[in-house]
Coordinates of C-alpha atoms and ligand atoms in Angstrom, one line a residue:
M74 CA 139.1 96.2 103.6
L75 CA 136.0 96.9 101.7
T76 CA 137.5 96.9 97.7
K77 CA 135.1 95.0 96.1
E78 CA 132.9 96.6 92.8
I79 CA 129.4 96.1 93.2
P80 CA 128.7 93.8 90.5
V81 CA 126.7 94.8 87.3
A82 CA 123.7 92.8 85.7
K83 CA 124.6 91.5 82.4
G84 CA 122.8 93.6 80.0
L85 CA 122.8 94.5 76.1
P86 CA 125.3 97.4 74.8
L87 CA 123.8 101.1 75.1
I88 CA 120.2 99.9 76.0
G89 CA 121.6 97.8 79.0
N90 CA 119.2 96.2 81.1
L91 CA 115.8 98.1 79.3
V92 CA 113.8 95.6 81.0
F93 CA 114.3 97.2 84.0
L94 CA 111.8 99.9 82.8
S95 CA 109.8 97.9 80.3
K96 CA 106.3 98.2 80.5
N97 CA 103.6 95.8 80.5
N98 CA 105.1 92.6 81.4
R99 CA 106.8 90.8 84.4
K100 CA 110.2 90.1 82.9
F101 CA 111.2 92.9 85.6
E102 CA 110.7 91.1 88.7
Q103 CA 112.4 87.6 86.8
F104 CA 115.3 90.4 86.1
C105 CA 115.5 91.0 89.9
I106 CA 115.4 87.6 91.1
E107 CA 117.6 86.0 88.5
N108 CA 120.2 88.6 89.3
Y109 CA 119.7 88.2 92.9
R110 CA 121.0 84.6 92.1
K111 CA 123.6 85.2 90.3
L112 CA 125.3 88.3 91.9
G113 CA 123.8 88.5 95.5
P114 CA 121.8 90.8 97.2
L115 CA 123.7 93.9 96.1
Y116 CA 124.0 95.0 92.4
K117 CA 123.6 97.4 89.9
A118 CA 121.5 97.9 86.8
C119 CA 122.2 100.1 83.6
V120 CA 119.6 101.7 81.6
L121 CA 120.6 104.0 78.8
G122 CA 123.9 104.9 80.7
K123 CA 122.2 105.6 83.8
E124 CA 123.1 103.2 86.8
F125 CA 120.7 101.8 89.3
K126 CA 121.5 100.2 92.5
I127 CA 119.5 97.6 93.6
F128 CA 119.3 95.8 96.9
A129 CA 117.0 92.6 96.8
G130 CA 115.8 89.5 98.9
P131 CA 115.5 88.7 102.5
E132 CA 119.1 90.4 103.2
A133 CA 118.0 93.6 101.9
N134 CA 114.3 93.1 104.1
M135 CA 116.6 92.6 107.1
F136 CA 118.8 95.5 106.4
V137 CA 115.9 97.9 106.2
T138 CA 114.4 96.3 109.3
Q139 CA 117.4 96.3 111.5
Q140 CA 119.2 99.0 110.0
G141 CA 117.4 101.2 107.7
I142 CA 116.7 103.6 110.3
H143 CA 120.4 104.7 110.7
H144 CA 121.1 105.2 106.9
L145 CA 118.1 105.6 104.8
T146 CA 115.7 108.1 104.7
T147 CA 112.5 108.8 102.3
R148 CA 112.2 112.4 101.8
E149 CA 114.8 112.7 98.8
A150 CA 113.5 109.5 97.5
F151 CA 109.8 110.7 97.3
M152 CA 110.8 114.5 97.0
V153 CA 108.2 114.7 94.3
M154 CA 105.2 113.6 96.8
E155 CA 106.6 116.5 99.2
K156 CA 106.5 119.1 96.4
E157 CA 103.0 118.1 95.3
F158 CA 101.6 117.4 98.5
G159 CA 103.2 119.3 101.2
E160 CA 106.1 118.7 103.7
N161 CA 103.6 116.8 106.3
T162 CA 102.9 113.9 103.7
I163 CA 103.7 110.8 106.1
M164 CA 105.6 109.4 103.5
V165 CA 108.5 111.8 103.2
L166 CA 108.6 112.4 106.9
D167 CA 111.9 110.7 108.8
G168 CA 113.0 110.6 112.4
D169 CA 110.7 112.2 115.1
S170 CA 108.2 114.0 112.8
H171 CA 107.6 110.6 111.2
R172 CA 107.2 108.7 114.6
R173 CA 104.9 111.7 115.6
S174 CA 102.8 111.1 112.1
R175 CA 102.7 107.2 112.6
K176 CA 101.2 107.5 116.3
I177 CA 98.3 109.6 114.6
V178 CA 97.8 107.6 112.0
D179 CA 97.9 104.4 114.0
Q180 CA 95.0 105.7 116.1
F181 CA 92.7 105.3 113.2
L182 CA 94.1 102.4 111.7
N183 CA 94.5 100.1 114.8
A184 CA 92.8 97.0 115.6
A185 CA 90.0 98.7 117.6
A186 CA 89.0 101.5 114.8
I187 CA 89.5 98.5 112.3
A188 CA 86.5 96.6 114.2
Q189 CA 84.4 99.6 113.5
Y190 CA 85.0 99.8 110.2
V191 CA 84.4 96.2 109.2
N192 CA 80.4 96.2 109.2
P193 CA 80.2 99.6 107.1
M194 CA 82.5 98.3 104.4
I195 CA 80.5 95.0 104.2
Q196 CA 77.2 97.1 103.5
V197 CA 79.4 99.5 101.1
T198 CA 80.1 95.8 99.0
L199 CA 76.1 94.3 99.4
N200 CA 75.1 97.5 97.8
F201 CA 77.1 97.3 94.9
I202 CA 76.2 93.6 94.7
K203 CA 72.4 94.1 94.9
D204 CA 72.5 95.2 91.2
W205 CA 74.1 92.5 90.0
Q206 CA 71.6 90.0 88.3
I207 CA 71.9 86.0 88.3
G208 CA 74.1 85.1 85.3
Q209 CA 75.3 88.4 84.9
R210 CA 79.1 88.8 83.6
I211 CA 80.7 91.4 85.8
E212 CA 84.4 92.8 85.2
L213 CA 86.1 93.1 88.5
F214 CA 89.3 94.7 88.0
H215 CA 88.9 97.8 86.2
A216 CA 85.1 98.4 86.6
A217 CA 84.0 96.8 90.2
L218 CA 86.4 96.4 92.7
P219 CA 88.1 100.0 92.5
K220 CA 84.6 101.7 93.0
I221 CA 83.6 99.0 95.7
I222 CA 87.3 99.7 97.7
L223 CA 87.3 103.3 97.3
N224 CA 83.6 103.5 99.1
Q225 CA 84.7 101.2 101.4
L226 CA 87.4 103.6 102.7
S227 CA 85.4 106.9 102.2
S228 CA 82.2 105.5 103.8
A229 CA 83.9 103.8 106.5
L230 CA 86.6 106.1 107.6
L231 CA 85.3 109.6 106.3
S232 CA 81.7 109.3 106.2
C233 CA 81.1 110.4 102.9
T234 CA 80.3 108.7 99.4
L235 CA 82.5 109.9 96.3
T236 CA 81.2 109.6 92.7
D237 CA 82.9 106.6 90.4
D238 CA 84.8 109.5 88.7
F239 CA 86.8 109.7 91.6
V240 CA 88.4 106.4 91.0
E241 CA 89.9 107.7 87.6
D242 CA 91.2 110.9 89.2
I243 CA 93.0 108.9 91.8
Y244 CA 94.4 106.4 89.3
I245 CA 96.0 109.2 87.2
C246 CA 97.2 111.0 90.3
I247 CA 99.0 108.4 92.0
S248 CA 100.3 106.9 88.6
T249 CA 101.8 110.2 87.6
L250 CA 103.6 110.4 91.0
L251 CA 105.1 107.3 91.0
K252 CA 106.2 107.0 87.4
V253 CA 107.8 110.7 88.2
T254 CA 109.3 109.3 91.5
S255 CA 110.8 106.4 89.6
E256 CA 112.0 108.6 86.7
Q257 CA 109.8 106.6 84.1
K258 CA 108.3 110.2 83.2
G259 CA 109.6 113.6 83.6
E260 CA 108.6 116.1 85.9
S261 CA 106.7 117.9 82.9
A262 CA 103.9 115.2 83.6
L263 CA 103.2 117.2 87.0
R264 CA 102.1 120.2 84.6
K265 CA 99.8 118.6 82.3
P266 CA 96.2 119.7 82.3
T267 CA 94.7 116.5 83.1
Y268 CA 96.8 115.6 86.3
L269 CA 96.4 119.3 87.6
K270 CA 92.7 118.8 86.9
V271 CA 92.6 115.7 89.0
K272 CA 95.0 117.2 91.7
N273 CA 93.0 120.2 91.9
R274 CA 89.5 118.2 92.4
M275 CA 91.3 116.0 95.1
L276 CA 92.2 119.0 97.1
T277 CA 89.4 120.8 96.8
F278 CA 87.0 117.7 98.0
V279 CA 89.5 117.4 101.0
K280 CA 88.9 121.0 101.8
Q281 CA 85.0 121.1 101.3
L282 CA 85.2 117.3 103.4
V283 CA 86.9 119.3 106.3
D284 CA 85.2 122.9 106.3
E285 CA 81.9 121.2 106.3
R286 CA 82.5 118.8 109.1
R287 CA 83.9 122.0 111.2
K288 CA 80.3 123.1 110.7
T289 CA 78.5 120.2 111.2
G290 CA 80.5 118.4 113.8
Q291 CA 80.3 114.8 114.3
V292 CA 77.8 113.2 111.6
T293 CA 78.1 109.7 112.7
D294 CA 77.4 107.8 115.9
S295 CA 81.1 107.6 116.3
P296 CA 84.0 110.0 115.5
D297 CA 85.4 109.0 112.3
V298 CA 89.0 110.1 110.5
V299 CA 87.9 113.7 109.9
D300 CA 86.4 113.9 113.7
F301 CA 89.4 112.5 114.9
L302 CA 91.8 114.6 113.0
L303 CA 90.0 117.7 113.8
S304 CA 90.2 116.9 117.7
V305 CA 93.7 115.3 118.0
K306 CA 96.4 117.2 120.3
D307 CA 100.0 116.3 120.0
D308 CA 102.2 115.4 122.8
D309 CA 102.3 119.2 123.3
G310 CA 98.7 119.8 123.5
Q311 CA 98.5 121.7 120.3
L312 CA 96.0 120.5 117.6
L313 CA 97.0 119.8 114.3
T314 CA 97.3 122.6 111.7
E315 CA 95.2 123.0 108.4
E316 CA 98.0 121.3 106.2
E317 CA 98.4 118.8 109.0
I318 CA 94.9 117.5 108.4
F319 CA 94.8 117.9 104.8
S320 CA 97.9 115.7 104.3
Y321 CA 96.0 112.6 106.0
I322 CA 93.0 112.5 104.2
P323 CA 94.0 112.2 100.3
I324 CA 96.7 109.5 101.7
I325 CA 94.5 107.2 103.2
I326 CA 92.5 107.2 99.9
A327 CA 95.4 107.0 97.4
A328 CA 97.5 104.4 99.4
G329 CA 94.4 102.1 99.9
L330 CA 92.5 102.2 96.9
D331 CA 94.6 100.6 93.8
T332 CA 96.6 98.3 95.9
V333 CA 93.4 96.9 97.9
A334 CA 91.6 96.7 94.7
H335 CA 94.0 95.0 92.7
T336 CA 95.1 92.6 95.3
S337 CA 91.1 92.0 95.6
A338 CA 90.8 90.8 92.4
F339 CA 94.3 88.5 92.5
L340 CA 92.4 86.8 95.6
I341 CA 89.3 86.0 93.8
Y342 CA 90.6 84.9 90.8
E343 CA 93.2 82.8 92.9
I344 CA 90.1 81.2 94.8
L345 CA 88.4 80.8 91.9
K346 CA 91.0 78.9 90.1
H347 CA 91.4 76.5 92.8
P348 CA 88.4 74.4 93.5
E349 CA 89.6 72.6 96.8
I350 CA 90.3 76.1 98.4
Y351 CA 87.0 77.3 97.1
Q352 CA 85.0 74.7 98.8
Q353 CA 87.2 75.1 102.1
V354 CA 86.5 79.1 101.7
M355 CA 82.8 78.9 101.1
A356 CA 82.5 76.6 103.9
E357 CA 84.2 78.9 106.4
V358 CA 82.6 81.9 104.9
S359 CA 79.2 80.5 104.9
A360 CA 79.1 79.3 108.4
V361 CA 79.0 82.8 109.5
F362 CA 77.1 84.6 106.8
D363 CA 74.7 82.2 106.6
N364 CA 73.5 83.7 110.3
R365 CA 74.7 87.4 110.4
I366 CA 77.0 90.0 108.9
P367 CA 80.7 88.8 110.2
D368 CA 82.7 91.0 112.7
L369 CA 86.4 91.8 112.9
E370 CA 86.7 88.0 115.2
D371 CA 84.6 86.3 113.0
M372 CA 87.2 87.5 109.9
K373 CA 90.0 86.6 112.0
N374 CA 88.6 83.1 112.5
M375 CA 88.5 82.4 108.5
K376 CA 91.8 80.6 108.5
V377 CA 91.7 79.2 105.1
L378 CA 90.7 82.7 103.7
R379 CA 93.3 84.5 105.5
G380 CA 96.0 81.9 104.2
A381 CA 94.7 82.8 100.4
A382 CA 94.8 86.5 101.3
M383 CA 98.4 85.9 102.6
E384 CA 99.5 83.8 99.5
T385 CA 97.8 86.5 97.2
L386 CA 100.1 89.3 98.7
R387 CA 103.2 86.9 98.3
L388 CA 102.5 85.7 94.8
H389 CA 101.2 89.3 93.3
P390 CA 103.2 91.8 95.4
V391 CA 101.6 95.4 93.9
V392 CA 104.4 97.0 95.5
F393 CA 107.6 94.8 94.4
M394 CA 110.1 97.5 94.7
T395 CA 110.4 100.9 96.3
Q396 CA 113.3 103.5 96.8
R397 CA 115.2 105.2 99.5
Y398 CA 117.9 107.7 99.5
V399 CA 121.0 106.5 101.3
Q400 CA 121.5 109.5 103.8
H401 CA 124.3 107.6 105.8
P402 CA 127.2 105.3 104.1
F403 CA 127.2 101.5 105.2
D404 CA 129.0 98.6 104.5
Y405 CA 127.4 95.6 103.2
Q406 CA 129.4 92.4 102.8
D407 CA 132.8 93.5 101.3
Y408 CA 130.9 96.5 99.4
R409 CA 130.6 100.1 100.3
V410 CA 127.3 101.8 99.7
E411 CA 128.4 105.8 99.6
S412 CA 125.6 108.4 100.7
G413 CA 123.9 110.6 98.4
Q414 CA 122.2 108.3 96.1
I415 CA 118.8 106.5 95.7
M416 CA 118.8 103.0 96.1
Y417 CA 115.7 100.5 94.9
F418 CA 114.7 97.7 97.6
A419 CA 113.2 95.1 95.6
S420 CA 111.3 93.4 98.5
G421 CA 109.3 91.1 96.6
V422 CA 112.3 89.0 95.5
S423 CA 112.2 86.8 98.7
H424 CA 108.6 86.0 98.1
F425 CA 109.9 83.6 94.9
L426 CA 113.0 82.0 96.7
P427 CA 112.1 78.4 97.3
E428 CA 114.4 78.4 100.2
L429 CA 111.9 80.5 101.8
F430 CA 108.9 79.6 100.2
P431 CA 109.1 75.9 99.0
N432 CA 107.6 75.6 95.6
P433 CA 107.2 79.4 95.4
Y434 CA 105.1 79.6 92.2
T435 CA 102.5 77.2 93.7
F436 CA 99.4 79.0 95.6
D437 CA 99.6 77.2 98.7
V438 CA 97.4 78.6 101.4
E439 CA 98.8 76.4 104.2
R440 CA 101.9 77.9 104.2
Y441 CA 101.4 80.6 106.8
A442 CA 99.6 78.1 109.7
P443 CA 102.0 76.6 112.2
P444 CA 104.1 74.6 112.2
R445 CA 105.0 76.0 108.9
E446 CA 104.8 79.8 109.2
E447 CA 107.0 80.6 106.2
H448 CA 106.1 84.0 106.4
K449 CA 107.8 84.6 109.7
Q450 CA 111.4 83.5 108.6
P451 CA 113.6 86.9 108.9
G452 CA 113.3 89.3 105.9
A453 CA 110.8 86.7 103.9
F454 CA 107.4 88.5 103.5
A455 CA 107.2 91.8 102.9
P456 CA 104.2 92.4 100.6
F457 CA 103.7 96.1 102.8
F458 CA 107.4 96.5 102.9
L459 CA 109.5 96.8 106.4
G460 CA 111.0 99.1 108.8
P461 CA 109.5 102.7 110.0
H462 CA 107.9 103.2 106.7
R463 CA 106.3 99.6 106.4
C464 CA 102.4 100.0 105.4
A465 CA 100.1 101.7 108.1
G466 CA 97.5 100.2 106.7
A467 CA 98.5 96.4 106.2
R468 CA 96.1 95.3 109.1
L469 CA 93.2 97.0 107.8
A470 CA 94.2 95.9 104.0
E471 CA 94.2 92.3 105.0
I472 CA 90.9 92.6 106.7
Q473 CA 89.4 94.6 103.6
L474 CA 90.7 92.1 101.2
M475 CA 89.2 89.1 103.0
L476 CA 85.5 90.8 103.8
T477 CA 85.4 91.9 100.0
A478 CA 86.3 88.2 98.7
A479 CA 84.1 86.6 101.1
T480 CA 81.0 89.0 100.9
I481 CA 81.3 88.7 97.1
L482 CA 82.0 84.8 96.9
Y483 CA 79.1 84.1 99.6
T484 CA 76.5 86.4 97.6
V485 CA 76.7 85.6 94.0
Q486 CA 78.8 82.3 94.1
P487 CA 80.8 83.3 91.0
Q488 CA 82.7 81.5 88.6
L489 CA 85.4 82.6 86.2
D490 CA 84.2 83.7 82.9
P491 CA 85.2 81.8 80.7
P492 CA 85.7 79.2 83.1
N493 CA 89.5 78.3 82.0
Y494 CA 90.2 82.0 82.0
T495 CA 93.8 82.2 82.8
M496 CA 95.1 86.0 84.1
K497 CA 97.8 87.8 82.6
T498 CA 99.3 90.4 84.8
A499 CA 101.4 93.6 84.1
L500 CA 103.8 96.1 85.8
Y501 CA 104.0 99.7 85.2
T502 CA 101.1 100.0 82.2
E503 CA 100.0 103.4 81.5
E504 CA 96.6 103.5 83.5
S505 CA 97.9 101.8 86.6
P506 CA 100.0 102.7 89.5
T507 CA 100.8 99.3 90.7
L508 CA 100.4 95.3 89.1
A509 CA 97.6 95.0 87.2
V510 CA 95.6 92.5 84.9
K511 CA 96.1 92.8 81.4
G512 CA 92.8 92.9 79.5
N513 CA 89.9 92.2 81.5
F514 CA 88.8 90.1 84.3
Y515 CA 85.3 88.6 84.3
I516 CA 83.2 86.5 87.1
K517 CA 79.8 85.4 86.2
T518 CA 77.5 85.3 89.0
R519 CA 75.6 82.0 89.6
R520 CA 73.2 82.9 92.6
K521 CA 72.0 85.8 94.7
I522 CA 71.3 85.7 98.1
P523 CA 68.3 88.2 99.0
L524 CA 70.1 91.0 100.9
S525 CA 67.0 91.1 103.2
S526 CA 68.4 87.3 104.7
L527 CA 71.8 89.2 105.6
A528 CA 69.9 92.1 107.2
Ligands
HEM872 C1 97.2 95.4 99.8 C2 96.8 96.3 100.3 C3 98.1 97.3 100.3 C4 99.7 97.2 100.0 C5 100.1 95.5 99.4 C6 100.4 98.3 100.6 C7 101.6 98.4 100.4 C8 102.4 99.5 101.0 C9 103.7 99.7 101.0 C10 104.7 98.6 100.2 C11 103.9 100.8 101.6 C12 105.3 101.3 101.9 C13 105.8 102.1 100.8 C14 107.3 102.9 101.0 O1 107.6 103.3 102.1 O2 108.0 103.0 99.9 C15 102.9 101.3 101.9 C16 102.8 102.7 103.0 C17 101.7 103.1 103.3 N1 100.5 102.5 103.1 FE1 99.7 100.7 102.4 N2 99.3 99.2 101.4 C18 98.3 98.8 101.3 C19 97.0 99.2 101.4 C20 96.8 100.1 102.6 C21 95.4 101.0 102.9 C22 94.2 100.2 103.2 C23 95.7 101.9 103.4 C24 94.9 103.1 104.7 C25 94.2 103.0 104.4 C26 97.4 101.7 103.7 C27 98.2 103.3 104.0 C28 99.3 103.4 103.8 C29 100.1 104.3 104.2 C30 99.6 105.7 105.3 C31 101.5 104.2 103.9 C32 102.9 105.1 104.5 C33 103.5 104.7 105.5 C34 104.5 105.7 106.0 O3 105.3 106.3 105.5 O4 105.0 105.5 107.2 N3 97.7 101.1 102.9 N4 101.9 100.7 101.8

């Protein structure tokens, strides 16, 4: 018989576990990890009288993978996205319509497609680096990387260049949507002139891009995502509707921008902070770059860099928690979880458990290679979440992280500036949708490989 009450995390009178919503620090992650230890995978937090149910650790990750599809939905959890960007947005689809949408997305995010993106993405990165001078201080986190990643995505997937002010537009748009979704902001944020202006600019850009392409037809040697969306037919032989085409383009840019840009900054920081790993990565990267621009196979063979990227995704999960709607009730251990409520899945908790990742706060790039393969333990590694909505761009993201770090490290051999810099990170800052650096993150360039030698 399921009689047990779901335990409640200890908190202060009235404010309860206000840390749950606290900004500008990572106490929130610590809160989730500590309560997982004390109370088990399923517990409640309480903030100003409002209750939040949290499901954490490998148990929660396994539940999402194995049973989520029978009990959980995203539509009600991300209702705001649906209201703002339409009912075809992949994140709010469930069941058959979601499977259909994933089939479409997977065609431009599969391994063959990614192989085509590697060279243009490296070229975009080199194009940014070409203006950097030897000895120059470069702010990577806020200034350089978001622009580089935005243009990697727009250039390789959409064959267009976006102006730098799009970075700010997209950050405002996603931050507002995520904060309204997680109730950190009220729905009135969606009626603020700044938000409405950036949303309209994004939608206008998408419409112009698609209209223009209808007129010109394919503009590159091989079809890009826009060409694909204009020509793909579903199982019934139907072309996509205008609304469906429009729904895919913003999500590619929005889902891939801050996530990849921020994780790339964490990756470069971790490599520069660990001299022995830096030496190994440089040896691996130089072995290819000294001769040619790497392709997908070359990137996959960079084992130390790959280990560093995985370790960065584990230690700095930009999406530590997400939410789902309980559509059908379920039993977990001695507890019953009723339908009709939102649940928070703290998928990143497992990354910090020593029983899964020994010395969890140590940056250890060898965890992922045989025989250890710690990430393969059930429910252990979830930077891209799990289940049917697991990040559709995960494969691309891993390659983007590697190629961005490899190109910057090889070309300008940077050092941290100041050399003893220690990065501090914060969740839920005003301007950032995901885990962000507090203050600035500078590197200083130490050399410059002539771009002609990389042609
Ligand atoms: C380090 C980089 C990235 C991280 C950590 C990341 C993380 C995530 C996570 C956690 C989700 C699931 C959210 C949820 O269901 O609540 C997600 C979904 C998604 N991501 Fe990523 N992402 C990254 C990069 C990318 C890139 C580069 C793209 C595409 C260009 C992308 C496209 C998507 C899409 C389309 C979804 C929705 C999938 C669905 O609902 O079926 N992501 N991502």
